[in-house]
């Protein structure tokens, strides 16, 4: 970040969409959209209860200074075109088409908000979503979709 008046500085980017203003030395300027989304590193194989996990890159920072980011993040999971319902804990995944988000705590921010080092999305699909074949899995956080992945069931 540099505004021409102060020294360059680093600005934290959280999940979501931004507009970046760019200006060259000639006085020309414009705006560029910047989308910051999760990077899915892998999916686990579904178990007999149709449960599987979506692992996100450890560098995906969900930190916020307005309380617990796990509760405030707008997260959507879509499998085979079916929108799943979010619950707070994995223990609540007792029926099909549900998910929850968990994270490994790594400390506290200067304002007292929790910080996390790893984020996992736990999913309970249904028989159709875990049947033999390839099933598209979409993860949307703060309106920004992650990289495309497919749950491949042999």
PDB file of C-alpha atoms in Angstrom:
ATOM      1  CA  UNK A   1       0.000   0.000   0.000  1.00  0.00           C
ATOM      2  CA  UNK A   2       1.371   3.396  -0.914  1.00  0.00           C
ATOM      3  CA  UNK A   3      -0.529   6.625  -1.210  1.00  0.00           C
ATOM      4  CA  UNK A   4       2.325   8.860  -2.340  1.00  0.00           C
ATOM      5  CA  UNK A   5       2.349  10.743   0.949  1.00  0.00           C
ATOM      6  CA  UNK A   6       3.486   8.050   3.374  1.00  0.00           C
ATOM      7  CA  UNK A   7       6.053   5.257   3.136  1.00  0.00           C
ATOM      8  CA  UNK A   8       4.907   1.966   1.611  1.00  0.00           C
ATOM      9  CA  UNK A   9       3.132  -0.268   4.108  1.00  0.00           C
ATOM     10  CA  UNK A  10       1.644  -3.743   4.295  1.00  0.00           C
ATOM     11  CA  UNK A  11      -2.129  -4.058   4.545  1.00  0.00           C
ATOM     12  CA  UNK A  12      -3.806  -7.290   5.646  1.00  0.00           C
ATOM     13  CA  UNK A  13      -6.266  -8.728   3.130  1.00  0.00           C
ATOM     14  CA  UNK A  14      -9.071 -10.907   4.401  1.00  0.00           C
ATOM     15  CA  UNK A  15     -11.473 -13.096   2.423  1.00  0.00           C
ATOM     16  CA  UNK A  16     -13.693 -11.022   0.170  1.00  0.00           C
ATOM     17  CA  UNK A  17     -13.639  -8.626  -2.748  1.00  0.00           C
ATOM     18  CA  UNK A  18     -11.780  -5.336  -3.014  1.00  0.00           C
ATOM     19  CA  UNK A  19     -11.293  -2.506  -5.489  1.00  0.00           C
ATOM     20  CA  UNK A  20      -7.699  -1.374  -5.825  1.00  0.00           C
ATOM     21  CA  UNK A  21      -7.000   2.134  -7.112  1.00  0.00           C
ATOM     22  CA  UNK A  22      -3.977   2.381  -9.369  1.00  0.00           C
ATOM     23  CA  UNK A  23      -2.315   5.566 -10.571  1.00  0.00           C
ATOM     24  CA  UNK A  24       0.800   5.899 -12.704  1.00  0.00           C
ATOM     25  CA  UNK A  25       3.353   8.717 -12.742  1.00  0.00           C
ATOM     26  CA  UNK A  26       1.537  10.327 -15.658  1.00  0.00           C
ATOM     27  CA  UNK A  27      -1.613  10.934 -13.639  1.00  0.00           C
ATOM     28  CA  UNK A  28      -3.648   8.174 -15.273  1.00  0.00           C
ATOM     29  CA  UNK A  29      -5.674   6.107 -12.843  1.00  0.00           C
ATOM     30  CA  UNK A  30      -8.131   3.289 -12.684  1.00  0.00           C
ATOM     31  CA  UNK A  31      -9.566   0.591 -10.477  1.00  0.00           C
ATOM     32  CA  UNK A  32      -8.848  -3.138 -10.521  1.00  0.00           C
ATOM     33  CA  UNK A  33     -11.050  -5.720  -8.787  1.00  0.00           C
ATOM     34  CA  UNK A  34      -9.161  -8.009  -6.415  1.00  0.00           C
ATOM     35  CA  UNK A  35     -10.764 -11.189  -5.094  1.00  0.00           C
ATOM     36  CA  UNK A  36      -9.242 -12.964  -2.091  1.00  0.00           C
ATOM     37  CA  UNK A  37     -10.557 -16.494  -1.681  1.00  0.00           C
ATOM     38  CA  UNK A  38      -9.711 -19.793  -0.064  1.00  0.00           C
ATOM     39  CA  UNK A  39      -7.434 -22.303  -1.788  1.00  0.00           C
ATOM     40  CA  UNK A  40      -8.641 -25.873  -1.346  1.00  0.00           C
ATOM     41  CA  UNK A  41      -5.654 -28.188  -0.903  1.00  0.00           C
ATOM     42  CA  UNK A  42      -7.633 -31.413  -0.854  1.00  0.00           C
ATOM     43  CA  UNK A  43     -10.704 -33.437   0.000  1.00  0.00           C
ATOM     44  CA  UNK A  44     -10.831 -36.551   2.136  1.00  0.00           C
ATOM     45  CA  UNK A  45     -12.599 -39.666   0.875  1.00  0.00           C
ATOM     46  CA  UNK A  46     -16.190 -39.896   2.116  1.00  0.00           C
ATOM     47  CA  UNK A  47     -16.890 -42.326   4.958  1.00  0.00           C
ATOM     48  CA  UNK A  48     -19.985 -44.607   5.156  1.00  0.00           C
ATOM     49  CA  UNK A  49     -21.994 -41.753   6.740  1.00  0.00           C
ATOM     50  CA  UNK A  50     -21.198 -39.555   3.680  1.00  0.00           C
ATOM     51  CA  UNK A  51     -18.818 -37.309   5.672  1.00  0.00           C
ATOM     52  CA  UNK A  52     -15.728 -35.736   4.140  1.00  0.00           C
ATOM     53  CA  UNK A  53     -13.459 -32.774   4.857  1.00  0.00           C
ATOM     54  CA  UNK A  54     -12.356 -29.850   2.731  1.00  0.00           C
ATOM     55  CA  UNK A  55      -8.818 -28.775   3.676  1.00  0.00           C
ATOM     56  CA  UNK A  56      -7.779 -25.180   3.033  1.00  0.00           C
ATOM     57  CA  UNK A  57      -4.279 -23.841   2.523  1.00  0.00           C
ATOM     58  CA  UNK A  58      -2.642 -22.956   5.854  1.00  0.00           C
ATOM     59  CA  UNK A  59      -1.787 -19.538   4.419  1.00  0.00           C
ATOM     60  CA  UNK A  60      -5.517 -18.717   4.130  1.00  0.00           C
ATOM     61  CA  UNK A  61      -5.961 -16.074   6.831  1.00  0.00           C
ATOM     62  CA  UNK A  62      -9.474 -15.689   8.216  1.00  0.00           C
ATOM     63  CA  UNK A  63      -8.453 -13.319  11.029  1.00  0.00           C
ATOM     64  CA  UNK A  64     -10.820 -10.502  11.900  1.00  0.00           C
ATOM     65  CA  UNK A  65     -10.751  -7.864  14.597  1.00  0.00           C
ATOM     66  CA  UNK A  66     -14.511  -7.893  15.190  1.00  0.00           C
ATOM     67  CA  UNK A  67     -14.824 -11.113  17.180  1.00  0.00           C
ATOM     68  CA  UNK A  68     -14.543 -14.777  16.277  1.00  0.00           C
ATOM     69  CA  UNK A  69     -14.020 -15.028  12.504  1.00  0.00           C
ATOM     70  CA  UNK A  70     -15.514 -18.518  12.330  1.00  0.00           C
ATOM     71  CA  UNK A  71     -18.891 -17.138  13.394  1.00  0.00           C
ATOM     72  CA  UNK A  72     -18.758 -13.997  11.250  1.00  0.00           C
ATOM     73  CA  UNK A  73     -17.511 -15.397   7.954  1.00  0.00           C
ATOM     74  CA  UNK A  74     -20.190 -15.922   5.329  1.00  0.00           C
ATOM     75  CA  UNK A  75     -19.456 -19.479   4.138  1.00  0.00           C
ATOM     76  CA  UNK A  76     -21.380 -21.564   1.598  1.00  0.00           C
ATOM     77  CA  UNK A  77     -20.812 -25.171   0.533  1.00  0.00           C
ATOM     78  CA  UNK A  78     -22.433 -26.477  -2.650  1.00  0.00           C
ATOM     79  CA  UNK A  79     -22.067 -30.114  -3.753  1.00  0.00           C
ATOM     80  CA  UNK A  80     -23.579 -31.322  -7.020  1.00  0.00           C
ATOM     81  CA  UNK A  81     -25.523 -28.057  -7.188  1.00  0.00           C
ATOM     82  CA  UNK A  82     -27.130 -28.596  -3.757  1.00  0.00           C
ATOM     83  CA  UNK A  83     -26.641 -25.820  -1.201  1.00  0.00           C
ATOM     84  CA  UNK A  84     -25.735 -27.201   2.235  1.00  0.00           C
ATOM     85  CA  UNK A  85     -26.793 -25.794   5.633  1.00  0.00           C
ATOM     86  CA  UNK A  86     -24.155 -24.497   8.039  1.00  0.00           C
ATOM     87  CA  UNK A  87     -24.006 -25.646  11.671  1.00  0.00           C
ATOM     88  CA  UNK A  88     -21.647 -24.581  14.471  1.00  0.00           C
ATOM     89  CA  UNK A  89     -19.998 -27.900  15.352  1.00  0.00           C
ATOM     90  CA  UNK A  90     -19.202 -31.254  13.769  1.00  0.00           C
ATOM     91  CA  UNK A  91     -21.419 -32.903  16.410  1.00  0.00           C
ATOM     92  CA  UNK A  92     -24.400 -31.196  14.745  1.00  0.00           C
ATOM     93  CA  UNK A  93     -23.763 -32.915  11.405  1.00  0.00           C
ATOM     94  CA  UNK A  94     -26.384 -35.571  12.176  1.00  0.00           C
ATOM     95  CA  UNK A  95     -28.333 -35.280   8.928  1.00  0.00           C
ATOM     96  CA  UNK A  96     -27.392 -34.991   5.262  1.00  0.00           C
ATOM     97  CA  UNK A  97     -26.393 -31.774   3.460  1.00  0.00           C
ATOM     98  CA  UNK A  98     -24.823 -30.030   6.445  1.00  0.00           C
ATOM     99  CA  UNK A  99     -21.392 -28.535   7.112  1.00  0.00           C
ATOM    100  CA  UNK A 100     -19.377 -26.734   9.761  1.00  0.00           C
ATOM    101  CA  UNK A 101     -16.099 -24.810   9.791  1.00  0.00           C
ATOM    102  CA  UNK A 102     -13.384 -25.515  12.357  1.00  0.00           C
ATOM    103  CA  UNK A 103      -9.909 -24.109  12.859  1.00  0.00           C
ATOM    104  CA  UNK A 104      -6.763 -24.693  14.871  1.00  0.00           C
ATOM    105  CA  UNK A 105      -6.181 -21.793  17.282  1.00  0.00           C
ATOM    106  CA  UNK A 106      -2.781 -20.115  17.024  1.00  0.00           C
ATOM    107  CA  UNK A 107      -3.141 -17.168  19.398  1.00  0.00           C
ATOM    108  CA  UNK A 108      -4.914 -13.866  19.827  1.00  0.00           C
ATOM    109  CA  UNK A 109      -4.750 -10.643  17.835  1.00  0.00           C
ATOM    110  CA  UNK A 110      -3.758  -7.382  19.576  1.00  0.00           C
ATOM    111  CA  UNK A 111      -7.485  -6.589  19.893  1.00  0.00           C
ATOM    112  CA  UNK A 112      -8.252  -9.950  21.514  1.00  0.00           C
ATOM    113  CA  UNK A 113      -9.807 -11.680  18.487  1.00  0.00           C
ATOM    114  CA  UNK A 114      -8.788 -15.323  17.974  1.00  0.00           C
ATOM    115  CA  UNK A 115      -6.249 -16.196  15.282  1.00  0.00           C
ATOM    116  CA  UNK A 116      -6.129 -19.559  13.508  1.00  0.00           C
ATOM    117  CA  UNK A 117      -3.391 -21.512  11.749  1.00  0.00           C
ATOM    118  CA  UNK A 118      -5.509 -24.057   9.842  1.00  0.00           C
ATOM    119  CA  UNK A 119      -9.090 -24.065   8.608  1.00  0.00           C
ATOM    120  CA  UNK A 120     -11.126 -27.169   7.733  1.00  0.00           C
ATOM    121  CA  UNK A 121     -14.673 -27.452   6.422  1.00  0.00           C
ATOM    122  CA  UNK A 122     -16.386 -30.637   7.651  1.00  0.00           C
ATOM    123  CA  UNK A 123     -19.167 -31.791   5.333  1.00  0.00           C
ATOM    124  CA  UNK A 124     -21.890 -34.398   5.606  1.00  0.00           C
ATOM    125  CA  UNK A 125     -23.175 -35.063   2.123  1.00  0.00           C
ATOM    126  CA  UNK A 126     -25.883 -37.465   1.033  1.00  0.00           C
ATOM    127  CA  UNK A 127     -25.917 -40.757  -0.854  1.00  0.00           C
ATOM    128  CA  UNK A 128     -26.104 -39.005  -4.239  1.00  0.00           C
ATOM    129  CA  UNK A 129     -23.153 -36.710  -3.463  1.00  0.00           C
ATOM    130  CA  UNK A 130     -20.942 -39.618  -2.373  1.00  0.00           C
ATOM    131  CA  UNK A 131     -21.961 -42.167  -5.015  1.00  0.00           C
ATOM    132  CA  UNK A 132     -19.379 -43.453  -7.490  1.00  0.00           C
ATOM    133  CA  UNK A 133     -18.290 -40.681  -9.841  1.00  0.00           C
ATOM    134  CA  UNK A 134     -17.003 -37.109  -9.807  1.00  0.00           C
ATOM    135  CA  UNK A 135     -19.005 -34.519  -7.877  1.00  0.00           C
ATOM    136  CA  UNK A 136     -18.287 -30.772  -8.125  1.00  0.00           C
ATOM    137  CA  UNK A 137     -17.652 -29.142  -4.739  1.00  0.00           C
ATOM    138  CA  UNK A 138     -17.909 -25.369  -4.469  1.00  0.00           C
ATOM    139  CA  UNK A 139     -16.759 -23.352  -1.471  1.00  0.00           C
ATOM    140  CA  UNK A 140     -17.703 -19.671  -1.300  1.00  0.00           C
ATOM    141  CA  UNK A 141     -16.337 -17.458   1.493  1.00  0.00           C
ATOM    142  CA  UNK A 142     -17.397 -13.823   1.754  1.00  0.00           C
ATOM    143  CA  UNK A 143     -18.803 -14.002  -1.773  1.00  0.00           C
ATOM    144  CA  UNK A 144     -15.581 -15.264  -3.371  1.00  0.00           C
ATOM    145  CA  UNK A 145     -15.449 -18.787  -4.779  1.00  0.00           C
ATOM    146  CA  UNK A 146     -12.450 -21.039  -4.138  1.00  0.00           C
ATOM    147  CA  UNK A 147     -10.562 -22.993  -6.763  1.00  0.00           C
ATOM    148  CA  UNK A 148     -12.670 -25.708  -8.463  1.00  0.00           C
ATOM    149  CA  UNK A 149     -12.486 -29.212  -6.986  1.00  0.00           C
ATOM    150  CA  UNK A 150     -14.310 -32.477  -7.492  1.00  0.00           C
ATOM    151  CA  UNK A 151     -15.030 -35.189  -4.969  1.00  0.00           C
ATOM    152  CA  UNK A 152     -13.958 -38.290  -6.865  1.00  0.00           C
ATOM    153  CA  UNK A 153     -15.490 -41.484  -5.514  1.00  0.00           C
ATOM    154  CA  UNK A 154     -14.235 -44.769  -7.005  1.00  0.00           C
TER     155      UNK A 154
END
